[in-house]
Each structure stands twice: as structure tokens, then as C-alpha cells.
Amino acid sequence: MFKAIYLTKNDDGGTVAEVKDLTEAELPEIEGAVTVAVDYSTINFKDGLAITGKSPVVRKFPMVPGIDFAGIVHATNHPKWKIGDEVILNGWGVGESHWGGLSQYARVSGDWLISKPTSLSSKECMSIGTAGYTAMLCVLALERSGVTPQHGEILVTGASGGVGSFAISILSGLGYQVVASTGKKNEHEFLVSLGAKEIMDREIFSTPGKPLQKERWAGVVDTVGSNTLANACASTKYGGVVTACGLAGGMDLPLTVAPFILRGVSLIGIDSVMASKDVREKAWNRLAKDLKPSVISEIAKVVNLQEAIEIGGDILKGVIRGRVVVDVNG
Ligand SMILES: NC(=O)c1ccc[n+]([C@@H]2O[C@H](COP(=O)([O-])OP(=O)(O)OC[C@H]3O[C@@H](n4cnc5c(N)ncnc54)[C@H](OP(=O)(O)O)[C@@H]3O)[C@@H](O)[C@H]2O)c1
């Protein structure tokens, strides 16, 4: 028997989340299956949506949520993996359409796993988690587009959240001047400690603005969407690059084409879920190289499976600072 967060639907169509004892025989079958003894998982915004049922991210019930995990191969039918290998997983629909990592054991396709970077512990990998990996995908996109520290300031929105915190830390470590937009007055000191050189109130971005505004940003990491992303595009400098990865403020995008056709601004979509193995390995290798261990532990706090259910609701309220790591054996 092992423990997992187990999601079911009640008679009213609401989602019920509980910590339940399961057996290995109940884990879903899949081609090239690898069963992983999970060390750590995390609570991401999407896990909050799954646990609360606030948005239909879960494709079938019952479901074990958890879009990422780190652990050790316990059994394998996949040629790449052997028992005892240390692995990590992000995305691939795990925790949405396939049982996920908020569990002491997970059975997934071996094609979805990558090796854990040797210089990072399982706990550090999940402290970084999908949020840090997504932040790195944004940074890699800015670099690929030729945005260097010499080009000017980078705006990070949703700054105190998981993606935002890691984006600030990575970018400032690489020498970029980072401006952080946050709704949390009590987290200014934290954001400065991560490397933000200026803090802006998120209200400035979250109300509707003009199609073209004063040019300021060489690059943007946006985790919020909606008016915030529209205003960020409208205030990006000529030739600047905006990376869009989130929807914490809404799914809509009330934007005009003006920034693109008059200022040559690029808007780049970032997806962590279906990114290729090469892209994942590149991002994780850079995370292992570019992040300081002290920053990783500063950004993350650890909870157990039962506590994770409550945190699932809190993350949607935008009240969590940094990352929540789940010790599934805690
Ligand atoms: N594309 C991908 O593959 C991918 C991967 C991971 C995450 N995401 C998405 O990226 C977003 C951030 O993820 P996360 O894990 O960093 O979540 P998070 O830890 O909950 O952070 C989101 C942050 O956004 C800000 N925020 C919350 N509600 C807001 C609102 N109504 N208006 C404006 N800002 C608001 C808050 O920061 P402040 O208080 O500091 O403003 C909050 O801490 C989510 O939408 C998530 O689904 C996408």
C-alpha cells in the first residue's frame, strides 16, 4: 500500500480531494511503463486547478494530480531505464489525463522521463519544478531571440509566484536588469533578494491601457496574461521580445497589433508540457548551472500530501510566495 492524493467527482459535479491508500496494481498501465518511487512532487497553479476543480484540467476521474515529480526507478519495462536510476518528470499530461506525482508511486511512460541532473538533489529539482523549468524556457527564448543584458530592462510579471521568482533569479544571475511586477507589498524585500532592481505594483499592468505606451522593456517574462500581457507588449521597446507562459490573471488577451507592426515586437509562446526531450534536457542543464543552491532553498517551502490539498486552494488565490515542494513520504 502507498499514499496518494486521490481526486473524485461528487454527485454535484464538484471535485473531492483526499489522501488515499492505493496499491501498485491500481497504477495505470501504459506502454514502456516505468514505476517510480517518488521522493518529491510540487504544487503548481495547474495542480491547484485540478485539486479544487476550479477549471477542467483533469480529463478523467479518478485522478492522482501532480504535474511533476522526482524519484527513483522502482520497476521498468523501458529500455532506457534501469532500477535505481534517478529521474524527473514535468508535464506530458501527467496529473491531468494520466495519474501524477502527488503520490508515493507513479507509473508513467519511460519516454516522458529525463535523468535528474547529477548536481541537484531530488528535493532541489522539485524546488525548481515545473515553475523553474518554465522560467528557464522563457530565458532560453529571450536568449535565442538575441536579447542580451545590454539591450535593457526585463519585466517579470507575477513576480512572487513560482515562475516569476525563478525568472528573476536566473535573469539577474545572468546580468539582466530585472523589474518585478507584484501584487504583494510584503514580498518586496524577497524579490529584491532574488535580484529585482525595481518593484512595480501589478495594478499598473492589470488595468486596460493604451495600444502603444512609452517604450521600456527589452524583454518580458509574463505569467499573468490578460491586460498585464497586453500592457507589457504595448510598453516593450522597438524589437523587444515578450515571452508568454501563464494566465494567472486571465486567459484573454485584449491587445492590438500595434506593438508588432509598428515596433517589431515579438510575442513568443512558452509551453513546458509537450516540449521535446532535447529542450527539457537543455533547460535542466542550464538550471543546474545557473541557479545557486541557496536561492533554490529560499524560494521553496516543504509540505506533506495532506497539507498539499489545502495549498492547492491557496495557490489559486495568488497568496503563495515562491514554490511549494511536496514531500510525498513526509
Ligand atoms: N506554459 C507553461 O507550460 C506553464 C508552466 C508553468 C506555469 N504556467 C502558468 O504560469 C502561471 C504562473 O505559474 P506559477 O506556478 O508561477 O503560479 P503561482 O506560483 O501561483 O504564481 C502566479 C503569480 O501571479 C500573480 N497573480 C495571481 N493572481 C493574479 C491576478 N489575478 N492578476 C495578476 N497577477 C496575479 C501572483 O504574483 P504577484 O502577487 O507577485 O503579482 C502569483 O503569485 C500560471 O498561470 C500557470 O498556469 C504555465
Coordinates of C-alpha atoms and ligand atoms in Angstrom, one line a residue:
M1 CA 0.0 0.0 0.0
F2 CA 1.1 3.6 -0.6
K3 CA -0.4 7.0 -0.2
A4 CA -1.5 9.4 -2.9
I5 CA -3.8 12.4 -3.3
Y6 CA -6.9 11.0 -5.0
L7 CA -9.5 13.1 -6.9
T8 CA -13.0 12.0 -7.5
K9 CA -16.3 13.8 -8.5
N10 CA -19.2 14.1 -6.1
D11 CA -22.9 14.0 -7.1
D12 CA -22.9 17.8 -7.7
G13 CA -20.0 17.5 -10.1
G14 CA -17.6 19.0 -7.6
T15 CA -14.1 17.7 -7.1
V16 CA -13.3 15.8 -3.9
A17 CA -9.6 15.5 -2.9
E18 CA -8.4 13.1 -0.2
V19 CA -5.2 11.3 0.8
K20 CA -5.9 7.7 0.0
D21 CA -4.2 4.3 0.4
L22 CA -3.6 2.7 -3.1
T23 CA -1.9 -0.5 -4.3
E24 CA 0.7 -0.8 -7.0
A25 CA -1.9 -2.9 -9.0
E26 CA -4.1 0.2 -9.2
L27 CA -1.5 2.3 -11.0
P28 CA -2.4 2.9 -14.7
E29 CA -0.9 0.6 -17.4
I30 CA 1.0 2.3 -20.2
E31 CA 3.4 1.2 -23.0
G32 CA 7.0 1.4 -21.9
A33 CA 5.9 1.7 -18.3
V34 CA 8.3 2.8 -15.6
T35 CA 7.2 2.8 -12.0
V36 CA 8.9 5.5 -10.0
A37 CA 9.2 5.6 -6.2
V38 CA 8.5 9.4 -5.9
D39 CA 10.7 11.4 -3.5
Y40 CA 9.2 14.9 -4.1
S41 CA 6.4 16.5 -6.1
T42 CA 5.2 20.1 -6.1
I43 CA 2.1 22.3 -6.2
N44 CA 1.8 24.3 -9.3
F45 CA -1.0 26.6 -10.4
K46 CA -2.4 23.8 -12.6
D47 CA -2.3 21.4 -9.6
G48 CA -4.4 24.0 -7.7
L49 CA -6.9 23.9 -10.6
A50 CA -7.0 20.1 -10.5
I51 CA -7.3 19.7 -6.7
T52 CA -10.1 22.4 -6.4
G53 CA -11.8 21.5 -9.7
K54 CA -11.9 25.3 -10.4
S55 CA -11.0 24.6 -14.1
P56 CA -11.4 21.4 -16.0
V57 CA -7.8 20.5 -16.3
V58 CA -8.5 16.9 -15.1
R59 CA -9.5 14.9 -18.2
K60 CA -10.7 11.8 -16.3
F61 CA -11.6 10.6 -12.8
P62 CA -10.4 9.2 -10.5
M63 CA -7.2 11.1 -10.9
V64 CA -3.9 11.4 -8.9
P65 CA -2.8 15.0 -9.5
G66 CA 0.8 16.3 -9.6
I67 CA 2.3 17.5 -12.9
D68 CA 5.9 17.0 -11.9
F69 CA 7.9 14.7 -9.7
A70 CA 11.4 13.4 -8.9
G71 CA 12.2 9.9 -7.7
I72 CA 14.0 6.6 -8.3
V73 CA 13.1 3.9 -10.8
H74 CA 11.4 1.1 -8.9
A75 CA 10.3 -1.2 -11.9
T76 CA 10.8 -0.8 -15.6
N77 CA 9.6 -2.1 -19.0
H78 CA 11.5 0.6 -20.8
P79 CA 14.9 0.0 -22.5
K80 CA 16.4 3.4 -21.4
W81 CA 15.8 3.0 -17.7
K82 CA 17.0 0.6 -15.0
I83 CA 16.0 0.1 -11.4
G84 CA 17.7 2.7 -9.2
D85 CA 18.0 5.4 -11.9
E86 CA 17.2 8.9 -10.6
V87 CA 14.7 10.6 -12.8
I88 CA 12.5 13.7 -13.1
L89 CA 9.2 14.4 -15.0
N90 CA 7.4 17.6 -15.9
G91 CA 4.2 17.7 -17.9
W92 CA 3.2 15.3 -20.7
G93 CA -0.4 15.5 -19.3
V94 CA 0.6 13.7 -16.1
G95 CA -1.8 14.8 -13.3
E96 CA -4.3 15.8 -16.0
S97 CA -5.0 12.7 -18.2
H98 CA -2.6 10.3 -16.6
W99 CA -2.0 9.7 -12.8
G100 CA 0.6 12.0 -11.5
G101 CA 3.3 12.7 -8.9
L102 CA 1.3 13.7 -5.7
S103 CA 1.8 10.0 -4.7
Q104 CA 4.4 7.8 -3.2
Y105 CA 4.5 5.8 -6.5
A106 CA 3.8 6.8 -10.1
R107 CA 3.7 4.7 -13.3
V108 CA 4.4 6.6 -16.5
S109 CA 5.9 6.2 -19.9
G110 CA 9.7 5.9 -19.8
D111 CA 9.7 8.3 -22.8
W112 CA 8.4 11.1 -20.5
L113 CA 11.3 10.8 -18.0
I114 CA 14.7 12.6 -18.1
S115 CA 17.7 11.9 -15.9
K116 CA 18.0 14.0 -12.8
P117 CA 20.9 16.4 -13.2
T118 CA 23.7 15.0 -11.0
S119 CA 24.5 18.2 -9.3
L120 CA 20.9 18.7 -8.0
S121 CA 19.2 16.6 -5.3
S122 CA 15.6 15.4 -5.9
K123 CA 14.4 18.0 -3.4
E124 CA 16.3 20.8 -5.3
C125 CA 14.9 19.5 -8.6
M126 CA 11.3 19.8 -7.3
S127 CA 12.0 23.1 -5.5
I128 CA 12.7 24.3 -9.1
G129 CA 10.0 22.1 -10.5
T130 CA 7.8 22.9 -13.5
A131 CA 7.9 26.6 -12.5
G132 CA 11.7 26.9 -12.6
Y133 CA 11.9 24.8 -15.7
T134 CA 9.2 27.1 -17.4
A135 CA 11.1 30.2 -16.3
M136 CA 14.2 28.8 -17.9
L137 CA 12.3 28.1 -21.1
C138 CA 11.4 31.8 -21.1
V139 CA 15.0 32.8 -20.6
L140 CA 16.2 30.5 -23.3
A141 CA 13.6 32.0 -25.7
L142 CA 14.9 35.6 -24.8
E143 CA 18.5 34.4 -25.5
R144 CA 17.5 32.7 -28.7
S145 CA 15.9 36.0 -29.9
G146 CA 19.2 37.8 -29.2
V147 CA 18.1 39.7 -26.1
T148 CA 21.2 40.4 -24.0
P149 CA 21.7 42.4 -20.8
Q150 CA 23.0 45.3 -22.9
H151 CA 19.6 45.6 -24.6
G152 CA 17.9 46.9 -21.4
E153 CA 15.4 46.0 -18.7
I154 CA 13.4 42.8 -18.4
L155 CA 9.9 42.9 -16.9
V156 CA 8.8 39.8 -14.9
T157 CA 5.1 39.7 -14.0
G158 CA 3.5 37.5 -11.3
A159 CA 6.9 38.1 -9.8
S160 CA 6.4 36.5 -6.4
G161 CA 4.9 33.2 -7.9
G162 CA 6.9 30.1 -8.8
V163 CA 7.7 31.0 -12.4
G164 CA 8.3 34.7 -11.5
S165 CA 10.6 34.0 -8.6
F166 CA 12.9 31.7 -10.7
A167 CA 12.8 34.0 -13.7
I168 CA 14.1 36.9 -11.5
S169 CA 16.8 34.8 -10.0
I170 CA 18.0 33.3 -13.3
L171 CA 17.9 36.6 -15.2
S172 CA 19.6 38.7 -12.5
G173 CA 22.3 36.0 -12.2
L174 CA 22.9 36.3 -15.9
G175 CA 23.4 40.1 -15.6
Y176 CA 20.0 41.3 -16.8
Q177 CA 18.3 44.3 -15.1
V178 CA 15.1 42.9 -13.8
V179 CA 11.9 44.8 -12.9
A180 CA 9.4 42.8 -10.9
S181 CA 5.6 43.4 -11.0
T182 CA 3.8 42.1 -7.9
G183 CA 0.6 42.5 -6.0
K184 CA 2.3 41.6 -2.7
K185 CA 3.6 44.6 -0.8
N186 CA 5.1 42.3 1.9
E187 CA 7.3 40.5 -0.7
H188 CA 9.3 43.4 -2.0
E189 CA 12.3 42.5 0.2
F190 CA 12.1 38.9 -1.0
L191 CA 12.0 40.0 -4.7
V192 CA 15.0 42.3 -4.2
S193 CA 16.9 39.5 -2.5
L194 CA 16.3 37.4 -5.7
G195 CA 17.8 40.2 -7.8
A196 CA 15.0 42.5 -8.8
K197 CA 16.3 46.1 -9.1
E198 CA 12.9 47.7 -9.1
I199 CA 9.4 46.6 -8.0
M200 CA 6.2 47.8 -9.6
D201 CA 2.6 47.4 -8.4
R202 CA 0.8 44.9 -10.5
E203 CA -2.2 47.3 -10.7
I204 CA -0.2 49.3 -13.2
F205 CA -0.4 46.4 -15.6
S206 CA -3.7 44.8 -14.8
T207 CA -6.0 47.7 -15.8
P208 CA -6.7 48.3 -19.5
G209 CA -4.1 50.5 -21.2
K210 CA -3.3 52.2 -24.5
P211 CA -2.3 50.1 -27.5
L212 CA 1.1 51.8 -27.6
Q213 CA 2.8 53.1 -24.4
K214 CA 6.2 54.5 -23.5
E215 CA 8.8 52.1 -24.7
R216 CA 10.6 50.5 -21.8
W217 CA 11.2 46.7 -21.9
A218 CA 13.9 44.9 -23.9
G219 CA 12.2 41.7 -22.8
V220 CA 9.3 40.4 -20.8
V221 CA 8.6 37.1 -18.9
D222 CA 4.8 37.2 -18.4
T223 CA 3.0 34.7 -16.2
V224 CA -0.3 36.6 -15.9
G225 CA -1.9 37.0 -19.4
S226 CA -4.9 39.3 -20.0
N227 CA -4.4 43.1 -19.6
T228 CA -1.0 42.5 -18.0
L229 CA 0.4 40.8 -21.1
A230 CA -1.3 43.4 -23.4
N231 CA 0.2 46.3 -21.4
A232 CA 3.6 44.5 -21.4
C233 CA 3.5 44.2 -25.2
A234 CA 2.4 47.8 -25.5
S235 CA 5.4 49.1 -23.5
T236 CA 8.1 46.8 -25.0
K237 CA 10.9 48.7 -26.8
Y238 CA 11.4 48.5 -30.6
G239 CA 12.5 45.0 -31.5
G240 CA 11.9 43.7 -28.0
V241 CA 10.7 40.2 -27.1
V242 CA 7.8 39.2 -24.9
T243 CA 7.5 35.6 -23.6
A244 CA 4.0 34.5 -22.5
C245 CA 3.7 31.4 -20.4
G246 CA 0.8 32.0 -17.9
L247 CA -2.7 33.0 -17.3
A248 CA -2.8 33.8 -13.5
G249 CA -4.7 37.0 -14.3
G250 CA -6.9 35.6 -17.1
M251 CA -7.0 33.7 -20.3
D252 CA -8.0 36.6 -22.5
L253 CA -5.6 38.9 -24.4
P254 CA -7.1 42.4 -25.1
L255 CA -4.3 43.5 -27.5
T256 CA -3.9 45.4 -30.7
V257 CA -1.4 44.5 -33.5
A258 CA 0.3 47.9 -33.0
P259 CA 3.3 46.7 -30.9
F260 CA 4.0 44.0 -33.6
I261 CA 3.6 46.0 -36.8
L262 CA 4.9 49.4 -35.6
R263 CA 7.7 48.4 -33.2
G264 CA 8.6 44.9 -34.4
V265 CA 7.9 43.4 -31.0
S266 CA 7.9 39.6 -30.9
L267 CA 5.5 37.6 -28.8
I268 CA 6.7 34.1 -28.0
G269 CA 4.5 31.4 -26.5
I270 CA 6.1 29.1 -24.0
D271 CA 4.8 25.6 -23.4
S272 CA 6.5 23.3 -20.9
V273 CA 4.1 20.3 -21.1
M274 CA 4.9 18.9 -24.6
A275 CA 8.3 20.4 -25.0
S276 CA 10.8 18.0 -26.7
K277 CA 13.2 15.9 -24.7
D278 CA 16.2 18.0 -26.1
V279 CA 14.6 21.2 -25.0
R280 CA 13.9 19.8 -21.5
E281 CA 17.4 18.5 -21.1
K282 CA 18.9 21.8 -22.2
A283 CA 16.7 23.7 -19.8
W284 CA 17.5 21.4 -16.8
N285 CA 21.2 21.5 -17.6
R286 CA 21.1 25.3 -17.6
L287 CA 19.1 25.3 -14.3
A288 CA 21.7 23.1 -12.7
K289 CA 24.4 25.5 -13.9
D290 CA 22.8 28.9 -13.4
L291 CA 20.9 28.6 -10.1
K292 CA 22.6 29.0 -6.7
P293 CA 21.5 26.2 -4.2
S294 CA 20.9 29.0 -1.6
V295 CA 18.4 30.6 -3.9
I296 CA 16.6 27.3 -4.6
S297 CA 16.0 26.7 -0.9
E298 CA 15.0 30.3 -0.3
I299 CA 12.3 30.1 -3.0
A300 CA 10.8 26.7 -1.8
K301 CA 8.9 25.6 1.3
V302 CA 8.0 21.9 2.0
V303 CA 4.6 20.4 2.9
N304 CA 3.2 16.8 3.1
L305 CA 0.4 15.3 1.0
Q306 CA -2.4 16.3 3.4
E307 CA -1.1 19.9 3.6
A308 CA -0.8 19.9 -0.2
I309 CA -4.6 19.7 -0.6
E310 CA -5.1 23.0 1.3
I311 CA -2.2 24.7 -0.6
G312 CA -4.0 23.7 -3.8
G313 CA -6.7 26.2 -3.0
D314 CA -4.2 28.9 -1.8
I315 CA -2.2 28.9 -5.0
L316 CA -5.2 30.0 -7.0
K317 CA -5.8 32.9 -4.6
G318 CA -2.2 34.1 -5.5
V319 CA -1.2 34.2 -1.9
I320 CA 1.7 31.7 -2.1
R321 CA 5.3 33.0 -2.3
G322 CA 7.7 31.1 -4.4
R323 CA 7.4 27.3 -4.7
V324 CA 5.7 24.6 -2.6
V325 CA 7.5 21.3 -2.6
V326 CA 5.6 18.2 -1.5
D327 CA 7.5 15.5 0.5
V328 CA 5.2 12.7 -0.5
N329 CA 6.8 10.5 2.2
G330 CA 6.5 13.2 4.9
Ligands
LIG1 N1 3.2 27.5 -20.2 C1 3.5 26.6 -19.4 O1 4.0 25.5 -19.8 C2 3.4 26.8 -17.9 C3 4.2 26.2 -17.0 C4 4.1 26.5 -15.6 C5 3.2 27.5 -15.2 N2 2.4 28.1 -16.2 C6 1.4 29.1 -15.8 O2 2.2 30.2 -15.4 C7 1.4 30.9 -14.4 C8 2.2 31.1 -13.2 O3 2.5 29.8 -12.6 P1 3.2 29.7 -11.2 O4 3.4 28.3 -10.9 O5 4.2 30.7 -11.0 O6 1.9 30.2 -10.3 P2 1.9 30.9 -8.9 O7 3.0 30.5 -8.1 O8 0.5 30.8 -8.4 O9 2.2 32.5 -9.3 C9 1.3 33.3 -10.0 C10 1.5 34.7 -9.6 O10 0.7 35.5 -10.4 C11 0.3 36.6 -9.7 N3 -1.2 36.7 -9.7 C12 -2.0 35.8 -9.2 N4 -3.3 36.2 -9.5 C13 -3.2 37.3 -10.2 C14 -4.1 38.2 -10.9 N5 -5.5 38.0 -10.8 N6 -3.7 39.2 -11.6 C15 -2.3 39.4 -11.7 N7 -1.4 38.6 -11.1 C16 -1.8 37.6 -10.4 C17 0.8 36.5 -8.2 O11 2.0 37.1 -8.1 P3 2.2 38.6 -7.6 O12 1.4 38.7 -6.3 O13 3.7 38.7 -7.3 O14 1.7 39.5 -8.6 C18 1.0 35.0 -8.2 O15 1.9 34.7 -7.2 C19 0.1 30.1 -14.2 O16 -0.9 30.7 -15.0 C20 0.5 28.7 -14.7 O17 -0.6 28.0 -15.1 C21 2.5 27.7 -17.5

